[in-house]
Tab-separated table of C-alpha atoms in Angstrom:
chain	number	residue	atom	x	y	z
A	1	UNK	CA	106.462	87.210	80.905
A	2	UNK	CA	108.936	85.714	83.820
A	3	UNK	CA	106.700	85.891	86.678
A	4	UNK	CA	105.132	82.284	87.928
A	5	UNK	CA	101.665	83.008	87.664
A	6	UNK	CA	99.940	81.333	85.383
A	7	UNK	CA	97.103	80.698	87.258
A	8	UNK	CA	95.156	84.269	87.830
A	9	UNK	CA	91.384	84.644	89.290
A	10	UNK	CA	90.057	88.273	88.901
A	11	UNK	CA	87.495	89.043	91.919
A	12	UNK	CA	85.598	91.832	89.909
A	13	UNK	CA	85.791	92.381	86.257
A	14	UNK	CA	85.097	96.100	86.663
A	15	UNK	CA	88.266	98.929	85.424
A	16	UNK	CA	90.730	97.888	87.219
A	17	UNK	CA	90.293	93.747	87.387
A	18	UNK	CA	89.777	94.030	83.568
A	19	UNK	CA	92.610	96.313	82.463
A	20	UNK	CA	95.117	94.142	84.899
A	21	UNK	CA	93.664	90.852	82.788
A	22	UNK	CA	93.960	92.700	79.120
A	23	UNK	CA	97.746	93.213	80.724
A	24	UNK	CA	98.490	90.030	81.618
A	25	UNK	CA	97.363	88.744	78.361
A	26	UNK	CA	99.241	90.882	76.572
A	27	UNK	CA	102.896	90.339	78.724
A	28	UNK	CA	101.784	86.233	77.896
A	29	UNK	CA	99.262	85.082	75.889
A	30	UNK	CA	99.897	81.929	77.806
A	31	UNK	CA	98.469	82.143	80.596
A	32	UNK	CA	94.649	81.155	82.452
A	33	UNK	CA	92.551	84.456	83.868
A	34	UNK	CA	89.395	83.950	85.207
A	35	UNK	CA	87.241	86.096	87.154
A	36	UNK	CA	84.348	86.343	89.240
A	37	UNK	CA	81.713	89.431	88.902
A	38	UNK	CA	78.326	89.014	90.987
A	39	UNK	CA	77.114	92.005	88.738
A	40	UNK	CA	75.135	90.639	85.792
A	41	UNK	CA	75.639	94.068	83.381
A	42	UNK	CA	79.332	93.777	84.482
A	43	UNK	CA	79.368	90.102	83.672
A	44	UNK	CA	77.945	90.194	79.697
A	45	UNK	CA	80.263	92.996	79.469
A	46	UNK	CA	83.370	91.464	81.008
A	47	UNK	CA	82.555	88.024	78.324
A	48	UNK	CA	82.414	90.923	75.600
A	49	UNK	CA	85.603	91.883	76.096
A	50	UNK	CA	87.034	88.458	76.002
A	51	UNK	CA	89.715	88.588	78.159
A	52	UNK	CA	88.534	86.241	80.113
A	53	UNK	CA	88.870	82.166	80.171
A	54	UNK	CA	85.535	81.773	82.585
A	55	UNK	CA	83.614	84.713	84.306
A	56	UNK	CA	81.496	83.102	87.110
A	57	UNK	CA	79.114	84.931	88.668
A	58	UNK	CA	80.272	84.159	92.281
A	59	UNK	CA	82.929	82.413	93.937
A	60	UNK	CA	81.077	79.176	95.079
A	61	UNK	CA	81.069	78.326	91.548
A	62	UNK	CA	85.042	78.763	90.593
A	63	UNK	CA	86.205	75.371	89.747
A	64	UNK	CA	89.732	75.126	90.358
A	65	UNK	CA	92.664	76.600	92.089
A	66	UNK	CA	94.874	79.055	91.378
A	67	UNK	CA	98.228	80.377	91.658
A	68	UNK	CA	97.152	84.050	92.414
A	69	UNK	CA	93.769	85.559	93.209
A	70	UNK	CA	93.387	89.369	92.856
A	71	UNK	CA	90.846	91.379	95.136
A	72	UNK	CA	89.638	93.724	92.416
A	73	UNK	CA	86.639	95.061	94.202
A	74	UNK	CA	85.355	98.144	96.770
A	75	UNK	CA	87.530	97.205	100.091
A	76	UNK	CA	84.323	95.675	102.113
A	77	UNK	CA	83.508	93.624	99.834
A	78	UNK	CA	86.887	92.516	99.414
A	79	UNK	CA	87.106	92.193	102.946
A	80	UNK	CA	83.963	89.997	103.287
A	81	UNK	CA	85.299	87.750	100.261
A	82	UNK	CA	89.261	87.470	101.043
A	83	UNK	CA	89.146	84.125	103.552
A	84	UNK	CA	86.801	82.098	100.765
A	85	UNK	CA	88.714	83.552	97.827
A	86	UNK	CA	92.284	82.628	99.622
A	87	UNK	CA	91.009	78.950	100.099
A	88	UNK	CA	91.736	78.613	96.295
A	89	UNK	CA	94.469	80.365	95.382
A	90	UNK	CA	98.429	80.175	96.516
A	91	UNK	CA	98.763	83.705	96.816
A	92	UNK	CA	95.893	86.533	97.193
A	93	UNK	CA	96.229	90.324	96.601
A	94	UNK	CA	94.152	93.109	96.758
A	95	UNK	CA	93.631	96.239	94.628
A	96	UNK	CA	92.295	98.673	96.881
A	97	UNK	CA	92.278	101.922	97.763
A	98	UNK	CA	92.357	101.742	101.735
A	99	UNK	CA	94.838	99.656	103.186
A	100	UNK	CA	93.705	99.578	107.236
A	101	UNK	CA	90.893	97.124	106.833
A	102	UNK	CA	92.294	95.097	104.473
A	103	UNK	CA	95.585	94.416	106.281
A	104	UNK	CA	93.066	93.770	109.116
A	105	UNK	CA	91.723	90.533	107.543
A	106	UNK	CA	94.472	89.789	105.570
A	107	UNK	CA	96.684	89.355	109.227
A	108	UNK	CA	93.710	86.577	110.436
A	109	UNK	CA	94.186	85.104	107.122
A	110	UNK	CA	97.997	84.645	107.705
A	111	UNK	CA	97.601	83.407	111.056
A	112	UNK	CA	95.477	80.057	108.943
A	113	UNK	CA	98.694	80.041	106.896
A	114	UNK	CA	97.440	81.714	104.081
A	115	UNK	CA	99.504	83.794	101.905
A	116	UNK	CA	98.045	87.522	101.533
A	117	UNK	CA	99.568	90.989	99.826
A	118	UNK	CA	97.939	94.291	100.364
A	119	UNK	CA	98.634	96.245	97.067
A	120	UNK	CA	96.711	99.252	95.535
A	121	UNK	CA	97.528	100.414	91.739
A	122	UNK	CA	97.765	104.533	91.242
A	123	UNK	CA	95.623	104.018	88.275
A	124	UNK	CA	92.002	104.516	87.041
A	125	UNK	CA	89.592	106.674	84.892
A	126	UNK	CA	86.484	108.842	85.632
A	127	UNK	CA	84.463	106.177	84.103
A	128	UNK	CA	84.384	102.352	85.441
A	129	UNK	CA	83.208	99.163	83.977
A	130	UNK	CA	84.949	96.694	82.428
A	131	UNK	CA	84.084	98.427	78.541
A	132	UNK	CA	86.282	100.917	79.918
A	133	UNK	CA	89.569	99.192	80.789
A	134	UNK	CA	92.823	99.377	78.955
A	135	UNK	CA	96.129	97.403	78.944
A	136	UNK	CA	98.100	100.708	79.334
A	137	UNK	CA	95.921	101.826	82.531
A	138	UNK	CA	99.247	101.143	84.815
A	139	UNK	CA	101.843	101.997	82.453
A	140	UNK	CA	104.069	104.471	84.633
A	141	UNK	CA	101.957	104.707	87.717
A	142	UNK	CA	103.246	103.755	91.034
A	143	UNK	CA	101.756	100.115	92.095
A	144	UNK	CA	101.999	100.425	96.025
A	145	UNK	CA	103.054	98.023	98.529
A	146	UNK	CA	103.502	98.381	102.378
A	147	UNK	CA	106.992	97.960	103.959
A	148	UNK	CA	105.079	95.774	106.619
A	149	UNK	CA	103.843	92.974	104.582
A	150	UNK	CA	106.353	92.708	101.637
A	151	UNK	CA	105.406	90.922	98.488
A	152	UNK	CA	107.226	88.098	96.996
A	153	UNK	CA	109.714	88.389	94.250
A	154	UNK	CA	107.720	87.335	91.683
A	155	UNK	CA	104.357	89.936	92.509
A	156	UNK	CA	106.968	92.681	91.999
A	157	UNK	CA	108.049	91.249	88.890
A	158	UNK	CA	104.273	91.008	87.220
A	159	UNK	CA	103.408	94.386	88.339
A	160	UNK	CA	106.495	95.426	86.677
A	161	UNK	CA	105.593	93.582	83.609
A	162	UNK	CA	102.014	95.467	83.310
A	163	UNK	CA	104.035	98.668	83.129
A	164	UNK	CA	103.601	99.596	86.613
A	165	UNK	CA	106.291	100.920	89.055
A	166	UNK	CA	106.523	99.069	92.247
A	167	UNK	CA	106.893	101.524	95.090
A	168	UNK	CA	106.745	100.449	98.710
A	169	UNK	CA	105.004	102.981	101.644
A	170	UNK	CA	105.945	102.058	105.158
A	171	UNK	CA	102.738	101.142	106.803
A	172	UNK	CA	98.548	101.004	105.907
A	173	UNK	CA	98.405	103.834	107.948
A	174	UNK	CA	100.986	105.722	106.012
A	175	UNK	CA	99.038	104.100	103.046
A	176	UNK	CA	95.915	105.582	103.694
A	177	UNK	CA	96.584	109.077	105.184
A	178	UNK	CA	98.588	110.003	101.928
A	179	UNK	CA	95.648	108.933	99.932
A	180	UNK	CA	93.293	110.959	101.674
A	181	UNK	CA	95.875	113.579	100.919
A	182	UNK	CA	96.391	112.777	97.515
A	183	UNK	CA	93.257	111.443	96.179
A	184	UNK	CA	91.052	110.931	98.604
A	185	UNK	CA	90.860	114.352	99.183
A	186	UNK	CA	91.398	116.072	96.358
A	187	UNK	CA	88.609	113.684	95.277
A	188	UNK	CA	86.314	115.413	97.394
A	189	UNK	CA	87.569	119.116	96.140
A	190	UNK	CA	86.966	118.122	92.491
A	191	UNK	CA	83.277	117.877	93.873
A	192	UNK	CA	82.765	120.554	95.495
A	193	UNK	CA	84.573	122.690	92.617
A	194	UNK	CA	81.835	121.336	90.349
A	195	UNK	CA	78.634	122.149	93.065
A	196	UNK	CA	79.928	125.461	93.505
A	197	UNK	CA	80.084	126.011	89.504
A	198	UNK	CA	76.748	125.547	89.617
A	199	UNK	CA	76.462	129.084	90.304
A	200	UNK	CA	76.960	129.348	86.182
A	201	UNK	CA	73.697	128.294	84.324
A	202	UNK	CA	75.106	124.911	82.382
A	203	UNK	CA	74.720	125.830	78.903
A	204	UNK	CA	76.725	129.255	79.450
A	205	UNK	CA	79.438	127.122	81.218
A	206	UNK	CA	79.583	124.264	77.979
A	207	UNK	CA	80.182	126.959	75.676
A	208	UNK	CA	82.727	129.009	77.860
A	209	UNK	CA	84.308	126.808	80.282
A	210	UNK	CA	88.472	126.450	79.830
A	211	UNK	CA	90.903	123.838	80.682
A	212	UNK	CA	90.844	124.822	84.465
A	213	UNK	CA	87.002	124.225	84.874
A	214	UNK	CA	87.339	120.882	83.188
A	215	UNK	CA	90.552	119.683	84.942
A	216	UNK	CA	89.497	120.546	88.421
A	217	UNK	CA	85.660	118.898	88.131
A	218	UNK	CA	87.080	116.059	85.978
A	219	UNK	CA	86.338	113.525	88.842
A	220	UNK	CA	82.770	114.471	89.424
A	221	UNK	CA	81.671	112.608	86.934
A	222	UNK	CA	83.056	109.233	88.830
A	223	UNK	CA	80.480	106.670	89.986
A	224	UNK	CA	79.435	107.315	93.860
A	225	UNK	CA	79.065	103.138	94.647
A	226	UNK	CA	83.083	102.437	95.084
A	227	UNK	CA	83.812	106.194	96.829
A	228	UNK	CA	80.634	105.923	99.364
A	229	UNK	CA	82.864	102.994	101.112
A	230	UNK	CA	86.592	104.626	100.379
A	231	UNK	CA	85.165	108.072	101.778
A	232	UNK	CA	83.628	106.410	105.193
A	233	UNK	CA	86.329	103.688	106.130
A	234	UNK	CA	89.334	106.632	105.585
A	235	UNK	CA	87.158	109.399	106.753
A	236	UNK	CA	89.629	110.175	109.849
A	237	UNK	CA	92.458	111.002	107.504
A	238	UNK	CA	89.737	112.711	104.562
A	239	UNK	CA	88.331	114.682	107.863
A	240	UNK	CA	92.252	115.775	108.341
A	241	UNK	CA	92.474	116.984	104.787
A	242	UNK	CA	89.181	118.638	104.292
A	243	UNK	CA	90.129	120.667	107.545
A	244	UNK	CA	93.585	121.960	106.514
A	245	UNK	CA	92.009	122.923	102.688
A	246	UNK	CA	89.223	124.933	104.398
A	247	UNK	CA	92.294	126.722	106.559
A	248	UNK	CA	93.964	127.514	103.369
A	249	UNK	CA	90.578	128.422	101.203
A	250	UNK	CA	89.912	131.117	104.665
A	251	UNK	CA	93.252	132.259	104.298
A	252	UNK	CA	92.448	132.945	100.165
A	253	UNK	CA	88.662	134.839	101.780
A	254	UNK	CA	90.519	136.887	104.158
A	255	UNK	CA	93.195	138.557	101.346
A	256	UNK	CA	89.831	138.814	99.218
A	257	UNK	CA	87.878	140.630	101.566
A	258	UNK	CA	90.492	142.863	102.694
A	259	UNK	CA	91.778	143.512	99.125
A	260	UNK	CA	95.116	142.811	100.475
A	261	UNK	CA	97.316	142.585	97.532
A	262	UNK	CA	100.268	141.809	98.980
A	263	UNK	CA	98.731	138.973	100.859
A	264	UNK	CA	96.981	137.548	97.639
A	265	UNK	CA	100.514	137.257	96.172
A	266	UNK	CA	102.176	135.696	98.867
A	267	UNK	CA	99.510	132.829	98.777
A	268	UNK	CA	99.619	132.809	94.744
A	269	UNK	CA	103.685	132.650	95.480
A	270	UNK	CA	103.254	129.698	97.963
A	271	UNK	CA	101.090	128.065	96.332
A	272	UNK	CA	103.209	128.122	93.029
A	273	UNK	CA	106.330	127.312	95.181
A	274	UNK	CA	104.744	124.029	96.380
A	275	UNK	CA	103.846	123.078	93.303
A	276	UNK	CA	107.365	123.481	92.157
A	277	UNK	CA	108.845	121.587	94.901
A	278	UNK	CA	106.438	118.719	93.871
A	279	UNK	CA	107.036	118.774	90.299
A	280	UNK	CA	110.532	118.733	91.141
A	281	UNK	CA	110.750	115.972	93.157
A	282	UNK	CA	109.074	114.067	90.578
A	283	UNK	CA	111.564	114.493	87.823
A	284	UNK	CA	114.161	113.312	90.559
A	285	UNK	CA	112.442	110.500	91.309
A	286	UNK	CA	111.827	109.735	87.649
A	287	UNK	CA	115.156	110.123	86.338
A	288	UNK	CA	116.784	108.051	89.808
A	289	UNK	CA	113.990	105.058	88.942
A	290	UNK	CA	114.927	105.535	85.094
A	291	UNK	CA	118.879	105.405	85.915
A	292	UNK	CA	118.467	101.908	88.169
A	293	UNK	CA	116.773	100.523	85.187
């Protein structure tokens, strides 16, 4: 491991803040990771994992400073703890989601002289908790940075050691309107695919259900804490979404109810075309990232 941190405190020990310390550990055994977790379940389990030098159980009681201090919790909490967490660290980062009211505190941090990166990791699972995290959890995903606050050499470097691919957006709003696109959003549609299923009377759909049903309601089964917050503070962007989906699901009723064949096919057609252009794209950009390795 060539990056200079060798200092690391963990604000939450939950998925991510967990799987980014099994990482580190594993790029360089060498190396001090604490972590603070104010949730007491969360806590025993984070100190059964061992990953962990110390886990405190708040930040008043972290006894040393650091060389990096990673915001691995919901973004308003993060946002209440980032100007006492970046009083004892050299460099702090974040982890979250949403970008706008992070870079928000992080630009009054600055102005003290404080050194601050907003980052957010592609990565997670349907399930949370640090008994859940895994080493390999940012192997190949994009690890995002904004063009507006670029990180230092070295940040790039460690994500790039966890397996992550450092990919730079332009701005948090950029940031947080292609999440609500992307994930956000699509969050929301796993959902609702899952309370309309309901329809189907649960043991028929166990025994019947295919790959589609499962894919599509796959994120339903997330915890509702960290996406109450995520939901509300991008809701402008999420609002965007949700009204262009319910424009193309009306567009879907319309060929349905006027059994307009050649209607359903052109939607089937451009829906299978975008796809295509995505996919694509995505075996450029692999190959191009692969080739400048």
């Amino acid at each position: 491991m060539n990056n200079q941190f060798r200092r690391v405190l963990v604000i939450g020990a939950g998925l991510i803040g967990t799987s980014m310390a099994l990482a580190l550990r594993r790029a360089s055994g060498n190396i001090l990771i604490d972590a603070v977790e104010g949730q007491d379940g969360y806590r025993r389990e984070a100190q059964r994992v061992g990953v962990f030098d110390s886990v405190w159980p708040d930040i008043t009681a972290v006894q040393q400073d650091y060389e990096l201090a990673v915001l691995a919790i919901p973004a308003r909490a993060a946002c209440s703890l980032a100007d006492s967490v970046s009083e004892v660290a050299e460099w702090t980062m974040d982890v979250c989601s949403i970008k706008r009211p992070i870079v928000e505190v992080f630009s009054r941090i600055a102005a003290k002289g404080r050194r601050c990166v907003p980052t957010h990791p592609m990565a997670g699972k349907a399930k949370g908790g640090p008994g859940a995290a895994e080493a390999d959890l940012f192997r190949g995903r994009p690890w995002l940075f904004l063009e507006t606050h670029p990180a230092p050499l070295q940040l790039e470097q460690m994500v790039a050691e966890l397996g992550a691919v450092p990919t730079y957006v332009h701005s948090a709003d950029d940031h947080d309107r292609n999440l609500a696109y992307l994930s956000h959003g699509i969050h929301l549609t796993s959902l609702s695919a899952m309370q309309a299923a309901t329809g189907v009377e649960i043991d028929v759909a166990a025994r019947i259900a295919g790959p589609a049903f499962w894919d599509i309601t796959r994120l339903a089964a997330s915890p509702s804490g960290f996406w109450i917050d995520t939901l509300l503070d991008n809701r402008d962007f999420v609002l965007e979404y949700l009204g262009g989906l319910q424009v193309e699901i009306q567009r879907f009723v319309r060929a349905l109810q006027a059994a307009d064949e050649e209607l359903l096919r052109d939607l089937l057609d451009q829906a299978r075309g975008s796809r295509e252009g995505v996919e694509g794209a995505r075996a450029r950009h692999k190959a191009a990232t692969e080739t400048s390795d």
